[in-house]
Each structure stands twice: as structure tokens, then as C-alpha cells.
Coordinates of C-alpha atoms and ligand atoms in Angstrom, one line a residue:
X1 CA 123.6 97.6 74.0
X2 CA 121.0 95.4 75.6
X3 CA 118.1 96.8 77.5
X4 CA 118.3 97.3 81.2
X5 CA 114.6 96.2 81.4
X6 CA 114.2 92.5 82.0
X7 CA 110.4 92.1 81.9
X8 CA 107.1 93.6 83.1
X9 CA 107.0 92.6 86.7
X10 CA 103.6 93.8 87.7
X11 CA 100.9 96.4 87.2
X12 CA 99.9 98.5 90.2
X13 CA 96.2 99.1 90.5
X14 CA 94.9 101.6 93.0
X15 CA 91.8 100.4 94.9
X16 CA 89.8 101.6 97.9
X17 CA 90.1 98.2 99.6
X18 CA 92.0 94.9 99.1
X19 CA 90.1 93.0 101.7
X20 CA 88.4 89.8 100.8
X21 CA 84.9 90.4 99.7
X22 CA 85.7 93.7 98.0
X23 CA 84.8 93.4 94.3
X24 CA 88.0 93.3 92.2
X25 CA 88.0 91.9 88.6
X26 CA 90.6 89.1 89.0
X27 CA 88.1 87.3 91.1
X28 CA 85.8 87.0 88.0
X29 CA 88.7 85.2 86.2
X30 CA 89.1 82.7 89.1
X31 CA 92.2 84.3 90.5
X32 CA 92.7 84.5 94.2
X33 CA 95.3 86.7 95.9
X34 CA 98.3 84.6 96.8
X35 CA 99.6 87.1 99.3
X36 CA 98.7 90.2 101.3
X37 CA 101.4 92.6 102.5
X38 CA 101.5 95.9 104.3
X39 CA 104.3 98.3 103.2
X40 CA 104.5 101.0 105.8
X41 CA 107.1 103.0 103.9
X42 CA 104.5 103.6 101.1
X43 CA 101.5 103.6 103.4
X44 CA 99.7 100.8 101.5
X45 CA 98.3 97.4 101.9
X46 CA 99.0 95.2 98.9
X47 CA 97.1 92.1 97.5
X48 CA 99.1 90.1 94.9
X49 CA 97.4 88.2 92.1
X50 CA 99.7 86.0 90.0
X51 CA 99.0 86.0 86.2
X52 CA 101.5 83.7 84.6
X53 CA 104.9 85.1 85.0
X54 CA 103.6 88.6 86.1
X55 CA 101.6 90.0 88.9
X56 CA 98.8 92.4 89.5
X57 CA 99.3 94.4 92.7
X58 CA 96.1 95.9 94.2
X59 CA 97.1 98.8 96.4
X60 CA 94.9 100.1 99.2
X61 CA 96.0 103.3 101.0
X62 CA 96.4 103.0 104.8
X63 CA 96.6 106.7 105.3
X64 CA 95.2 109.9 103.8
X65 CA 98.9 110.8 103.2
X66 CA 99.5 107.8 101.0
X67 CA 100.2 108.6 97.4
X68 CA 97.6 106.0 96.5
X69 CA 94.9 107.9 98.6
X70 CA 95.8 111.1 96.7
X71 CA 95.6 109.2 93.4
X72 CA 92.1 107.8 94.1
X73 CA 90.8 111.2 95.4
X74 CA 91.9 112.8 92.1
X75 CA 91.3 110.1 89.5
X76 CA 89.3 107.3 91.1
X77 CA 90.4 103.7 91.2
X78 CA 92.5 102.5 88.3
X79 CA 95.9 101.6 86.9
X80 CA 98.5 103.4 88.9
X81 CA 101.8 102.3 87.6
X82 CA 103.8 99.8 85.5
X83 CA 106.7 98.0 87.1
X84 CA 109.7 96.7 85.1
X85 CA 112.1 94.2 86.6
X86 CA 115.7 95.3 86.1
X87 CA 118.9 93.5 86.9
X88 CA 120.8 96.6 88.0
X89 CA 118.6 99.3 89.4
X90 CA 121.5 101.6 90.3
X91 CA 122.8 101.5 86.7
X92 CA 119.3 102.1 85.3
X93 CA 118.8 105.2 87.6
X94 CA 122.2 106.6 86.6
X95 CA 121.5 106.2 82.9
X96 CA 118.0 107.8 83.2
X97 CA 119.5 110.7 85.2
X98 CA 122.3 111.2 82.7
X99 CA 119.7 111.3 80.0
X100 CA 117.8 114.1 81.8
X101 CA 114.9 112.1 83.1
X102 CA 113.3 113.2 86.3
X103 CA 113.4 110.6 89.0
X104 CA 111.0 110.5 91.9
X105 CA 113.5 108.4 93.8
X106 CA 117.1 109.2 93.1
X107 CA 118.0 106.2 95.2
X108 CA 116.2 102.9 95.5
X109 CA 114.0 102.2 98.5
X110 CA 112.5 99.1 99.9
X111 CA 109.2 98.1 98.4
X112 CA 106.9 95.1 98.7
X113 CA 108.6 91.7 98.9
X114 CA 111.7 93.5 100.2
X115 CA 112.7 94.5 96.6
X116 CA 114.7 97.6 95.7
X117 CA 112.3 99.9 93.9
X118 CA 112.4 103.4 92.4
X119 CA 109.9 105.5 90.6
X120 CA 110.5 107.6 87.4
X121 CA 108.4 110.8 87.0
X122 CA 105.4 110.3 84.7
X123 CA 106.0 113.7 83.0
X124 CA 109.1 112.2 81.4
X125 CA 107.4 108.9 80.6
X126 CA 104.5 109.7 78.4
X127 CA 102.2 110.2 81.4
X128 CA 102.9 106.7 82.8
X129 CA 104.2 106.2 86.3
X130 CA 107.1 103.7 86.0
X131 CA 108.5 101.7 88.8
X132 CA 111.8 99.9 88.5
X133 CA 112.3 96.8 90.7
X134 CA 115.2 94.6 91.5
X135 CA 115.2 91.5 93.6
X136 CA 117.6 91.3 96.5
X137 CA 119.4 88.0 97.2
Ligands
ZN201 ZN1 104.5 98.4 92.2

């Protein structure tokens, strides 16, 4: 059986600010954000940096209630999640559930770039918060 994972789509990095002028390491490598986006559903502002075929997503909380705000309060800035691109997110979630994995999102929701996204519980993924993402259309 082939893997449901297509590739690593992006790394999510929690930061206090994504505004220009805020010191983030991609700038030191000559990378500039190619896009900014606000995702109200997840209470974040996102800056996208393209690295080859993948992305870095810098995530800034827009509310104290944002999971990113809670993450930074507890652990400081840093890597927040790894996102895998999948071709069939519904099938992937069903397989995980049938295998006993805990899902944060039982059903996909709309994430940045209008993609379908769902998170898997880090307790069942070696401490790593994993996001699955599928492009629409
Ligand atoms: Zn993400």
C-alpha cells in the first residue's frame, strides 16, 4: 500500500510577530515573505516563506485565545507543527481513527490558502503536532 502522505508541505513556526522589521531567521538567508494572510478561524496572521518546494509558515497570534498564543506563553517561540500534504484527507483521517490515533480535528477545516486541514494529537505522534493538508480545486 502506498503512503497517504505526499510530501512535507510546510513547517509552522510560532512567533510573536510576523510584521516586517521583526527579526526572523529566513531574512538572514535572503528570503522574503511571498505572502501574508490572516486566518480568523485559527486566530493567526501568517507570513509564508518559500524554500524550494516547501514553505515556512510563521504564525502570529491575533488573540490571547489563539492556540499559538498559548503555545508561546508556555514554550516560547519555536517550531509548532509539521504539515504533510495528502491527496485524500478524508481517507487519511479515517485510517488514523481506525488505528486508534487521537484526532484534534475529526473533520477537515479551512486553513490558510483555503486548503482543507486537520490536526493529529501530538500525544499519539511522538510529541509532534502534525497537520494534514489537501488543496482544493
Ligand atoms: Zn500549518
